[in-house]
Amino acid sequence: MPQQECYLILGGAGLVGKQIAHRIATDANLYPRKIVIASLSGKEVENALAYLTKATGDRPIEWVGEHGNIFVRNEYADTNPKELIEDPTHRETLFADLFDKIEDAYEHSHLVTLIRKHRPDVIIDSINTATAISYQNVYIASNQARKQVQDLLETLRLGDIRGARHKTEKASLALYELLLSQSLPELIRHVFLLNKAMVEVGTRLYLKIGTTGTGGMGLNIPYTHSEDKPSAQLITKTAVAFAHTGLLFLMARTAGGPIVKEIKPGGMIGYADITFRPIPERGKQGSSMYRFDGQTEWLNEHLVLHQPESTYRNMGEIELPIIDTGENGLFTKGEFETITALGQMEFITPEEIAHEVSMEIQGSTTGRDVIAAIDGAVMNPTYRAGYLRHRALADLERLEAETSTHSVALGQLGPPELSKLLWEAELFKLRYETLRAALKRTPEELSEELSALVQSEEFDQMCQTIVSLGLPILLPNGRQIIRGPHIRIPERIEPDVRITEEDVDGWAQKGWVDLRPHNMALWQDRFEKMESSRLHILGRGSASLTREGYIYENIRIGEVVGWIFNNEHEGYRIKYGHRIK
């Protein structure tokens, strides 16, 4: 029997998630040891587990239920997000989890906790992430923030200090609601946390049930979630959905991570049940819609959109025959007939989606994996471009010689660490030319000789260029720097910062040209590995060309730093370009 695996199904109590769980449990070619059903509501999870354990019989599967909001930290998982934002302490924490260091957010994330707890081999994500994120409504939040700030400014202009205190709190709340409703920061943080956790526990497959946002229709879609048409909020959902796909595409090309797949249903998904029952009020759990006896009024200059319900006679709950389409909502016969009509959104069943998911888990090529489709359509690096690269580099080297300048780094390509590494490699190239020559010195000798080089009159212009780019040069004693007017690392809002020895080590690693013996020893360790790989190339043919190999005797700064990114930072591409004529 193949290895039994643990499956974590996010959104597992939903319409699609439940059918996927059922399919995994009953497919003869899959061998689940444990299936974890995770959804927002504890009651939904209980109902799903009751259905699944009954529907799948006496199969030897451990069924586990988890509930809570995976987009927030553990202690907030069961709290209404609106309540969190209204509390000053909680909203500061939400802001920190979204915009501050990811390491702090990682330790508290409810999603990360679930993954660490169950260590799933396979994660099926059937949460409608795009809806969850985009329907925080950044448009309403933006208008509300502007209104509150304008009110505050007007109150201050009038000199009403007492009134300004009250309006400052309202403006602060509106500002936080706006900041925390931004779709892309939340989506990006979510994907980073997810990937980091899966790498930590060794998840082998992540399969996302995505969305087109419009059920496969275009910008002319005539359906919205009760908003007016056209709905910017609905199209934001599509934008987030495909931004999510783009991030998953990158995840699939990240070394050390899981296999990544996405299936995007391009139609309305339905259905779970057909029944006659009271209609719940949308967005208000446990609250029903009521019929009110109408009143006649004259139209005049003002139209009151919302009047107290107590002024109208309540005629009881609205009860109608409806079809339950899960996350899409409850539809009447008329609505369902319209949306599924030929040429409209039409529909697809959750069982069909579950079948495709089962096939993809087993490794079958269904043709439905969006990530694979994009991967096949993307134009990769070419032989022609590789050929022209040598010509471009030769021309740049010629111009360097003609102008007596050093075309090394401007800092516009990557983080300051890239510039720091390139400039350090340039110093080694200027002073020693070859790997072997640099290896003949002690770290202390390297430190003193490179320090003398960078401070020599011959290379004065180069030194000026380095420090003017925001890269200080840390001298061998570790207590002095040569600097320009601006320093890129550390990144701070305040104009000056306190310094500790640990700070200097961290800053030097990230973006200072470090001439201390300790850093010279690190460079020698790299050079030894490069030289060893170069000497093993002879007689190995094409097998010698690997990311661990360095094929040059001399120090070529871009190739050296590329080697560092490939072998120390895991910053390499796992898919190579096609080689064509």
Coordinates of C-alpha atoms in Angstrom, one line a residue:
M1 CA 0.0 0.0 0.0
P2 CA 1.3 3.5 -0.8
Q3 CA 2.2 5.8 2.1
Q4 CA -0.8 7.1 4.0
E5 CA -1.0 10.8 4.1
C6 CA -2.5 13.6 6.2
Y7 CA -4.8 16.0 4.3
L8 CA -5.7 19.5 5.5
I9 CA -8.7 20.9 3.7
L10 CA -9.1 24.6 4.2
G11 CA -12.7 25.6 3.8
G12 CA -13.5 22.0 4.2
A13 CA -17.0 22.6 5.6
G14 CA -18.0 24.5 2.5
L15 CA -19.8 23.3 -0.6
V16 CA -16.7 22.4 -2.6
G17 CA -14.5 21.5 0.4
K18 CA -16.9 18.9 1.7
Q19 CA -17.1 17.1 -1.6
I20 CA -13.3 17.1 -2.0
A21 CA -13.0 15.6 1.5
H22 CA -15.6 12.9 0.5
R23 CA -13.8 12.1 -2.7
I24 CA -10.4 11.8 -1.0
A25 CA -11.9 9.5 1.6
T26 CA -13.6 7.2 -0.9
D27 CA -11.2 7.2 -3.8
A28 CA -9.6 3.8 -4.1
N29 CA -6.3 5.3 -5.3
L30 CA -5.9 7.6 -2.4
Y31 CA -4.9 6.5 1.1
P32 CA -5.7 9.2 3.6
R33 CA -4.5 8.5 7.2
K34 CA -6.0 11.7 8.5
I35 CA -8.3 14.4 7.0
V36 CA -8.5 17.7 8.8
I37 CA -11.6 19.8 8.1
A38 CA -10.9 23.5 8.7
S39 CA -13.5 26.2 8.3
L40 CA -14.5 29.5 9.8
S41 CA -17.5 28.3 11.9
G42 CA -17.3 25.6 14.5
K43 CA -20.9 24.7 13.9
E44 CA -20.2 24.2 10.2
V45 CA -17.2 22.0 10.9
E46 CA -19.4 19.8 13.3
N47 CA -22.1 19.4 10.6
A48 CA -19.5 18.6 7.9
L49 CA -17.8 16.0 10.1
A50 CA -21.2 14.4 10.9
Y51 CA -22.0 14.2 7.2
L52 CA -18.6 12.9 6.1
T53 CA -18.2 10.2 8.8
K54 CA -21.6 8.9 7.9
A55 CA -21.1 9.1 4.1
T56 CA -17.7 7.5 4.1
G57 CA -18.6 4.5 6.2
D58 CA -16.1 2.6 8.4
R59 CA -12.9 3.5 6.5
P60 CA -9.9 3.7 8.9
I61 CA -9.5 7.5 8.6
E62 CA -8.9 9.9 11.5
W63 CA -11.3 12.8 11.1
V64 CA -10.4 16.1 12.8
G65 CA -12.2 19.4 12.9
E66 CA -10.6 22.9 13.2
H67 CA -12.3 26.3 13.1
G68 CA -11.4 29.9 13.1
N69 CA -10.2 32.7 10.8
I70 CA -6.9 31.7 9.2
F71 CA -6.1 35.3 8.1
V72 CA -5.5 36.5 11.7
R73 CA -3.6 35.4 14.7
N74 CA -4.7 32.6 17.1
E75 CA -6.3 34.8 19.8
Y76 CA -8.4 36.6 17.2
A77 CA -9.5 33.5 15.2
D78 CA -13.0 33.5 16.7
T79 CA -13.5 37.2 17.0
N80 CA -15.5 39.4 14.6
P81 CA -13.0 41.5 12.6
K82 CA -15.2 44.6 13.1
E83 CA -14.8 44.3 16.8
L84 CA -11.1 44.0 16.5
I85 CA -10.7 47.1 14.5
E86 CA -12.9 49.1 16.9
D87 CA -10.5 48.3 19.8
P88 CA -7.3 50.5 19.7
T89 CA -5.0 47.7 21.1
H90 CA -6.3 45.0 18.8
R91 CA -6.1 47.2 15.6
E92 CA -2.5 48.0 16.4
T93 CA -1.8 44.3 16.6
L94 CA -3.6 43.7 13.3
F95 CA -1.6 46.4 11.7
A96 CA 1.7 44.9 13.1
D97 CA 0.8 41.4 11.8
L98 CA 0.2 42.8 8.4
F99 CA 2.9 45.4 7.9
D100 CA 5.7 44.7 10.4
K101 CA 8.3 41.9 10.4
I102 CA 6.9 38.6 9.1
E103 CA 8.8 36.6 11.8
D104 CA 6.6 38.0 14.5
A105 CA 3.4 37.5 12.5
Y106 CA 4.5 33.9 11.7
E107 CA 4.7 32.8 15.3
H108 CA 1.1 34.0 16.1
S109 CA -0.7 33.1 12.8
H110 CA -3.7 30.8 13.1
L111 CA -2.9 29.4 9.7
V112 CA 0.7 28.6 10.6
T113 CA -0.5 27.0 13.9
L114 CA -2.8 24.7 12.0
I115 CA -0.1 23.6 9.6
R116 CA 2.4 23.1 12.4
K117 CA -0.1 21.1 14.5
H118 CA -1.1 18.6 11.8
R119 CA 2.0 18.7 9.5
P120 CA -0.1 17.9 6.4
D121 CA 1.3 16.1 3.4
V122 CA -1.3 17.7 1.2
I123 CA -3.2 21.0 1.6
I124 CA -6.4 21.6 -0.4
D125 CA -7.4 25.2 -0.1
S126 CA -11.0 25.7 -1.1
I127 CA -11.5 29.0 0.8
N128 CA -12.7 31.8 -1.5
T129 CA -9.6 33.9 -0.6
A130 CA -10.4 36.6 -3.2
T131 CA -13.8 37.2 -1.7
A132 CA -12.6 37.1 1.9
I133 CA -10.0 39.8 1.1
S134 CA -11.6 42.0 -1.5
Y135 CA -15.0 42.3 0.2
Q136 CA -13.5 44.2 3.1
N137 CA -14.5 47.1 0.7
V138 CA -11.6 49.4 0.3
Y139 CA -13.8 51.8 -1.6
I140 CA -16.2 52.5 1.3
A141 CA -13.2 52.6 3.7
S142 CA -11.5 55.2 1.5
N143 CA -14.5 57.5 1.3
Q144 CA -15.1 57.2 5.0
A145 CA -11.5 58.0 5.9
R146 CA -11.5 61.1 3.6
K147 CA -14.8 62.3 5.2
Q148 CA -13.5 61.8 8.8
V149 CA -10.2 63.6 8.1
Q150 CA -12.1 66.5 6.4
D151 CA -14.4 66.8 9.4
L152 CA -11.4 66.8 11.8
L153 CA -9.5 69.5 9.7
E154 CA -12.6 71.7 9.6
T155 CA -13.1 71.3 13.4
L156 CA -9.5 72.3 14.0
R157 CA -9.9 75.3 11.6
L158 CA -12.8 76.5 13.7
G159 CA -10.7 76.2 16.9
D160 CA -13.0 73.6 18.5
I161 CA -10.5 71.7 20.6
R162 CA -13.0 69.7 22.5
G163 CA -14.8 68.6 19.3
A164 CA -11.4 67.8 17.7
R165 CA -10.5 65.3 20.4
H166 CA -13.7 63.3 19.6
K167 CA -13.2 63.5 15.9
T168 CA -9.5 62.5 16.1
E169 CA -10.6 59.1 17.4
K170 CA -13.1 58.7 14.6
A171 CA -10.6 59.7 12.0
S172 CA -8.0 57.3 13.5
L173 CA -10.6 54.4 13.4
A174 CA -11.4 55.3 9.7
L175 CA -7.7 55.4 8.8
Y176 CA -7.1 52.0 10.3
E177 CA -10.1 50.5 8.6
L178 CA -8.7 51.8 5.3
L179 CA -5.2 50.5 5.9
L180 CA -6.4 47.1 7.1
S181 CA -8.8 46.7 4.1
Q182 CA -5.9 46.9 1.5
S183 CA -6.2 43.7 -0.5
L184 CA -2.6 43.2 -1.8
P185 CA -0.7 43.5 1.5
E186 CA -3.0 41.0 3.1
L187 CA -2.8 38.6 0.2
I188 CA 1.0 38.8 0.0
R189 CA 1.5 38.3 3.7
H190 CA -0.9 35.3 3.6
V191 CA 1.0 33.6 0.8
F192 CA 4.4 34.2 2.5
L193 CA 3.1 32.7 5.8
L194 CA 1.6 29.8 4.0
N195 CA 4.7 29.0 2.0
K196 CA 7.0 29.4 5.0
A197 CA 4.9 27.0 7.1
M198 CA 4.6 24.4 4.3
V199 CA 8.4 24.4 3.8
E200 CA 8.9 24.0 7.6
V201 CA 6.7 20.9 7.9
G202 CA 7.5 19.4 4.5
T203 CA 4.1 19.6 2.8
R204 CA 4.4 17.9 -0.7
L205 CA 1.4 19.4 -2.5
Y206 CA -0.6 22.5 -2.2
L207 CA -3.7 22.6 -4.4
K208 CA -5.8 25.8 -4.5
I209 CA -9.4 26.0 -5.6
G210 CA -9.3 29.5 -7.1
T211 CA -11.9 31.7 -8.8
T212 CA -12.2 33.9 -11.9
G213 CA -14.1 36.3 -9.7
T214 CA -16.9 36.6 -12.3
G215 CA -17.8 32.9 -12.9
G216 CA -16.1 32.9 -16.2
M217 CA -17.9 36.0 -17.5
G218 CA -16.3 39.3 -18.5
L219 CA -16.3 43.0 -17.4
N220 CA -19.9 43.0 -18.7
I221 CA -21.1 40.6 -16.0
P222 CA -24.7 41.5 -15.0
Y223 CA -24.4 39.9 -11.5
T224 CA -23.0 41.4 -8.4
H225 CA -23.2 40.7 -4.7
S226 CA -26.1 43.1 -4.2
E227 CA -24.0 46.2 -5.3
D228 CA -24.9 48.4 -8.2
K229 CA -23.5 47.6 -11.6
P230 CA -20.7 48.0 -12.6
S231 CA -19.2 46.9 -9.3
A232 CA -15.7 47.9 -8.7
Q233 CA -15.7 45.7 -5.6
L234 CA -16.6 42.7 -7.7
I235 CA -13.8 43.4 -10.2
T236 CA -11.5 43.9 -7.3
K237 CA -12.3 40.3 -6.4
T238 CA -11.1 39.2 -9.9
A239 CA -8.0 41.3 -9.6
V240 CA -7.2 39.7 -6.2
A241 CA -7.9 36.2 -7.6
F242 CA -5.4 36.6 -10.4
A243 CA -2.9 38.3 -8.2
H244 CA -3.2 35.2 -6.0
T245 CA -2.6 33.0 -9.1
G246 CA 0.6 35.1 -9.8
L247 CA 1.9 34.5 -6.3
L248 CA 1.2 30.8 -6.6
F249 CA 3.1 30.8 -9.9
L250 CA 6.1 32.2 -8.0
M251 CA 5.6 29.7 -5.2
A252 CA 5.7 26.9 -7.7
R253 CA 9.1 28.2 -8.9
T254 CA 10.5 28.5 -5.4
A255 CA 13.1 25.9 -4.4
G256 CA 12.4 23.7 -1.5
G257 CA 8.6 24.2 -1.5
P258 CA 5.7 22.0 -2.3
I259 CA 4.2 21.1 -5.7
V260 CA 1.7 23.9 -6.4
K261 CA -1.5 23.6 -8.4
E262 CA -4.6 25.7 -8.9
I263 CA -8.0 24.8 -10.4
K264 CA -10.2 27.7 -11.3
P265 CA -13.9 26.9 -11.9
G266 CA -15.2 29.2 -14.6
G267 CA -18.9 29.1 -13.7
M268 CA -21.3 29.3 -10.8
I269 CA -20.7 26.3 -8.4
G270 CA -23.8 24.6 -7.2
Y271 CA -25.7 23.2 -5.5
A272 CA -26.1 21.9 -1.9
D273 CA -29.8 21.8 -1.3
I274 CA -33.3 22.8 -2.5
T275 CA -35.7 23.7 0.3
F276 CA -38.5 26.0 1.5
R277 CA -37.3 28.0 4.5
P278 CA -36.9 31.5 6.1
I279 CA -34.4 33.7 4.3
P280 CA -31.4 34.9 6.4
E281 CA -30.3 38.5 6.1
R282 CA -27.1 38.6 4.2
G283 CA -24.0 39.3 6.3
K284 CA -25.9 39.0 9.6
Q285 CA -25.6 35.5 11.0
G286 CA -28.7 34.3 12.8
S287 CA -30.9 37.1 11.6
S288 CA -33.8 36.6 9.2
M289 CA -35.3 38.9 6.6
Y290 CA -38.8 40.2 7.4
R291 CA -41.8 41.3 5.4
F292 CA -43.1 44.8 6.2
D293 CA -46.4 46.3 5.3
G294 CA -45.7 49.1 2.9
Q295 CA -46.5 52.8 3.4
T296 CA -47.3 55.4 0.8
E297 CA -45.4 58.7 0.9
W298 CA -45.0 61.7 -1.4
L299 CA -41.7 62.4 -3.1
N300 CA -40.3 65.7 -2.2
E301 CA -36.8 67.3 -1.9
H302 CA -35.4 64.6 0.4
L303 CA -35.6 60.8 0.3
V304 CA -34.8 59.0 3.6
L305 CA -33.2 55.7 2.6
H306 CA -33.4 54.0 5.9
Q307 CA -36.2 54.5 8.3
P308 CA -36.7 52.7 11.7
E309 CA -38.3 49.3 11.2
S310 CA -40.4 49.9 14.3
T311 CA -42.4 52.4 12.3
Y312 CA -43.6 49.7 9.9
R313 CA -45.9 46.8 10.6
N314 CA -43.8 43.5 10.7
M315 CA -45.6 40.8 8.8
G316 CA -43.3 37.9 9.8
E317 CA -40.3 36.2 8.2
I318 CA -39.8 35.9 4.5
E319 CA -40.1 32.3 3.5
L320 CA -39.5 31.1 -0.1
P321 CA -38.4 28.1 -2.1
I322 CA -34.7 28.5 -2.6
I323 CA -31.6 26.7 -3.9
D324 CA -28.5 26.8 -1.6
T325 CA -25.3 27.3 -3.7
G326 CA -23.0 27.4 -0.7
E327 CA -20.6 30.4 -0.7
N328 CA -22.4 32.0 -3.7
G329 CA -25.5 32.4 -1.6
L330 CA -29.2 31.5 -1.6
F331 CA -31.1 31.9 -4.9
T332 CA -34.8 31.9 -5.8
K333 CA -36.0 29.9 -8.8
G334 CA -36.0 33.1 -10.9
E335 CA -32.4 34.0 -10.0
F336 CA -31.1 30.5 -10.4
E337 CA -32.8 30.1 -13.8
T338 CA -31.3 33.4 -15.0
I339 CA -27.8 32.9 -13.9
T340 CA -27.5 29.3 -15.2
A341 CA -29.2 30.1 -18.6
L342 CA -27.2 29.4 -21.7
G343 CA -24.8 32.2 -22.4
Q344 CA -25.0 33.5 -18.8
M345 CA -22.7 32.3 -16.0
E346 CA -24.1 28.7 -16.3
F347 CA -22.8 26.3 -13.6
I348 CA -20.5 23.5 -12.5
T349 CA -21.0 21.0 -9.7
P350 CA -18.7 20.5 -6.7
E351 CA -18.5 16.8 -7.5
E352 CA -16.9 17.6 -10.8
I353 CA -14.4 19.9 -9.1
A354 CA -13.6 17.2 -6.5
H355 CA -13.0 14.7 -9.3
E356 CA -10.4 16.9 -11.0
V357 CA -8.8 17.6 -7.6
S358 CA -8.5 13.8 -6.9
M359 CA -6.9 13.3 -10.3
E360 CA -4.4 16.1 -9.8
I361 CA -3.5 14.7 -6.3
Q362 CA -2.6 11.4 -7.9
G363 CA -0.4 13.1 -10.5
S364 CA -2.7 12.8 -13.5
T365 CA -2.6 15.6 -16.1
T366 CA -6.1 16.9 -16.2
G367 CA -5.4 20.1 -18.2
R368 CA -7.2 22.1 -15.5
D369 CA -4.1 23.2 -13.5
V370 CA -3.8 26.9 -14.1
I371 CA -0.3 27.1 -12.8
A372 CA 0.9 24.4 -15.3
A373 CA -1.0 26.3 -18.1
I374 CA 0.8 29.6 -17.3
D375 CA 4.1 27.8 -16.9
G376 CA 3.7 26.3 -20.4
A377 CA 2.7 29.7 -21.9
V378 CA 5.5 31.8 -20.3
M379 CA 8.4 32.6 -22.5
N380 CA 11.6 31.4 -20.9
P381 CA 15.2 32.6 -21.4
T382 CA 16.6 31.8 -24.9
Y383 CA 19.8 30.6 -26.5
R384 CA 19.9 33.8 -28.6
A385 CA 19.7 36.1 -25.5
G386 CA 22.4 34.0 -23.9
Y387 CA 24.6 34.4 -26.9
L388 CA 24.1 38.2 -26.9
R389 CA 24.9 38.4 -23.2
H390 CA 28.5 37.8 -23.9
R391 CA 28.6 40.6 -26.5
A392 CA 26.9 43.0 -24.1
L393 CA 29.3 42.2 -21.3
A394 CA 32.3 42.6 -23.6
D395 CA 31.0 46.0 -24.7
L396 CA 30.6 47.1 -21.0
E397 CA 34.1 45.9 -20.2
R398 CA 35.5 47.9 -23.1
L399 CA 33.7 51.1 -21.9
E400 CA 35.0 50.5 -18.4
A401 CA 38.6 50.4 -19.7
E402 CA 38.1 53.4 -22.0
T403 CA 36.5 55.6 -19.2
S404 CA 38.6 54.3 -16.3
T405 CA 35.4 53.7 -14.3
H406 CA 33.9 50.7 -12.5
S407 CA 30.5 49.5 -13.7
V408 CA 29.6 47.5 -10.6
A409 CA 26.3 48.4 -9.0
L410 CA 23.9 51.3 -8.6
G411 CA 21.5 49.7 -6.1
Q412 CA 18.6 49.9 -8.5
L413 CA 18.4 46.1 -9.2
G414 CA 18.1 44.5 -5.8
P415 CA 18.4 45.0 -2.1
P416 CA 21.5 46.8 -0.8
E417 CA 23.1 43.4 -0.1
L418 CA 23.4 42.8 -3.9
S419 CA 25.3 46.0 -4.3
K420 CA 27.5 45.3 -1.2
L421 CA 28.4 41.8 -2.6
L422 CA 29.2 43.2 -6.1
W423 CA 31.4 46.0 -4.7
E424 CA 33.3 43.6 -2.4
A425 CA 33.8 41.2 -5.3
E426 CA 35.1 44.1 -7.4
L427 CA 37.7 45.0 -4.7
F428 CA 38.9 41.3 -4.8
K429 CA 39.1 41.4 -8.6
L430 CA 41.1 44.6 -8.7
R431 CA 43.6 43.5 -6.1
Y432 CA 44.0 39.8 -6.8
E433 CA 42.3 39.0 -10.2
T434 CA 42.1 35.2 -9.5
L435 CA 40.5 33.0 -6.9
R436 CA 43.8 31.3 -6.2
A437 CA 45.7 34.6 -5.5
A438 CA 43.1 35.6 -2.9
L439 CA 43.3 32.2 -1.2
K440 CA 47.1 32.7 -0.6
R441 CA 46.5 35.5 1.8
T442 CA 45.3 35.4 5.4
P443 CA 42.0 37.1 6.3
E444 CA 43.9 39.8 8.1
E445 CA 46.1 40.4 5.1
L446 CA 43.1 40.6 2.8
S447 CA 41.5 43.0 5.2
E448 CA 44.4 45.4 5.3
E449 CA 45.2 45.2 1.6
L450 CA 41.6 45.9 0.4
S451 CA 41.3 48.7 3.0
A452 CA 44.5 50.3 1.5
L453 CA 43.2 49.8 -2.0
V454 CA 39.8 51.5 -1.3
Q455 CA 41.5 54.4 0.4
S456 CA 44.3 54.9 -2.3
E457 CA 44.4 57.9 -4.5
E458 CA 44.1 55.7 -7.6
F459 CA 40.7 54.4 -6.6
D460 CA 39.4 57.6 -4.9
Q461 CA 36.6 58.1 -7.5
M462 CA 35.5 54.5 -7.0
C463 CA 35.3 55.0 -3.2
Q464 CA 33.3 58.1 -3.7
T465 CA 30.9 56.2 -6.0
I466 CA 30.4 53.5 -3.4
V467 CA 29.6 55.8 -0.5
S468 CA 27.4 58.1 -2.6
L469 CA 25.2 55.1 -3.4
G470 CA 24.4 54.8 0.3
L471 CA 26.9 51.9 1.0
P472 CA 29.2 52.8 3.9
I473 CA 32.6 51.1 3.9
L474 CA 33.3 49.4 7.2
L475 CA 37.1 49.5 7.9
P476 CA 39.1 46.6 9.4
N477 CA 38.9 47.8 13.0
G478 CA 35.1 47.6 12.9
R479 CA 34.8 51.0 14.6
Q480 CA 35.2 53.3 11.6
I481 CA 33.3 53.8 8.4
I482 CA 33.8 55.8 5.2
R483 CA 30.4 57.1 4.3
G484 CA 28.4 59.6 2.1
P485 CA 25.5 61.8 3.0
H486 CA 22.9 58.9 2.9
I487 CA 23.0 55.4 4.3
R488 CA 20.5 52.8 3.0
I489 CA 20.9 50.2 5.8
P490 CA 19.4 50.3 8.4
E491 CA 16.1 51.4 6.9
R492 CA 14.5 53.7 9.4
I493 CA 12.0 56.6 9.4
E494 CA 13.8 58.4 12.2
P495 CA 17.0 60.4 11.1
D496 CA 19.4 58.7 13.5
V497 CA 19.6 55.4 15.4
R498 CA 21.5 54.0 18.4
I499 CA 24.3 51.5 17.6
T500 CA 25.3 48.2 19.2
E501 CA 27.9 45.7 18.0
E502 CA 25.1 43.3 17.0
D503 CA 23.5 46.1 14.9
V504 CA 26.8 46.7 13.1
D505 CA 27.1 43.0 12.2
G506 CA 23.6 42.9 10.9
W507 CA 23.9 46.1 8.9
A508 CA 27.2 45.1 7.5
Q509 CA 25.7 41.8 6.3
K510 CA 22.8 43.5 4.6
G511 CA 24.3 46.6 2.9
W512 CA 27.8 47.7 4.0
V513 CA 31.0 47.0 2.2
D514 CA 32.6 45.1 5.1
L515 CA 36.5 45.0 5.2
R516 CA 36.8 43.3 8.5
P517 CA 38.9 40.0 8.7
H518 CA 35.7 38.1 9.7
N519 CA 34.1 38.9 6.3
M520 CA 37.4 38.2 4.5
A521 CA 37.3 34.7 6.0
L522 CA 33.8 34.2 4.7
W523 CA 34.9 35.3 1.2
Q524 CA 37.8 32.8 1.3
D525 CA 35.5 30.0 2.2
R526 CA 33.4 30.9 -0.9
F527 CA 36.5 31.1 -3.1
E528 CA 37.7 27.6 -1.9
K529 CA 34.4 26.1 -2.9
M530 CA 34.4 27.8 -6.2
E531 CA 38.0 26.8 -6.9
S532 CA 37.2 23.2 -5.9
S533 CA 34.2 23.0 -8.2
R534 CA 36.3 24.5 -11.1
L535 CA 39.0 21.9 -10.7
H536 CA 36.4 19.1 -10.8
I537 CA 34.9 20.2 -14.1
L538 CA 37.5 18.6 -16.4
G539 CA 36.4 15.3 -17.8
R540 CA 32.8 15.6 -16.6
G541 CA 31.3 16.9 -19.8
S542 CA 27.9 18.6 -19.6
A543 CA 27.4 17.2 -16.1
S544 CA 29.9 19.8 -14.9
L545 CA 27.5 22.7 -15.5
T546 CA 25.5 22.9 -12.3
R547 CA 24.6 25.8 -10.0
E548 CA 27.3 24.5 -7.6
G549 CA 30.0 25.0 -10.2
Y550 CA 32.1 28.0 -11.0
I551 CA 33.9 27.6 -14.3
Y552 CA 36.3 30.7 -14.3
E553 CA 39.8 31.0 -13.0
N554 CA 39.5 34.8 -12.6
I555 CA 37.1 36.7 -10.5
R556 CA 34.1 37.7 -12.6
I557 CA 32.0 39.7 -10.1
G558 CA 28.5 39.0 -11.6
E559 CA 29.2 35.3 -11.8
V560 CA 30.6 35.3 -8.3
V561 CA 27.6 36.9 -6.8
G562 CA 25.3 34.7 -8.9
W563 CA 27.1 31.7 -7.4
I564 CA 26.4 33.2 -3.9
F565 CA 22.7 33.6 -4.6
N566 CA 22.5 30.1 -6.1
N567 CA 24.3 28.3 -3.2
E568 CA 23.9 30.4 -0.1
H569 CA 20.6 32.3 -0.5
E570 CA 18.6 29.6 -2.4
G571 CA 17.8 32.4 -4.8
Y572 CA 17.9 30.4 -8.0
R573 CA 15.4 29.5 -10.7
I574 CA 14.2 25.9 -10.7
K575 CA 13.1 26.0 -14.3
Y576 CA 15.6 26.8 -17.1
G577 CA 14.9 28.4 -20.4
H578 CA 14.5 26.5 -23.7
R579 CA 17.6 26.4 -25.8
I580 CA 16.6 27.2 -29.4
K581 CA 18.4 28.2 -32.5

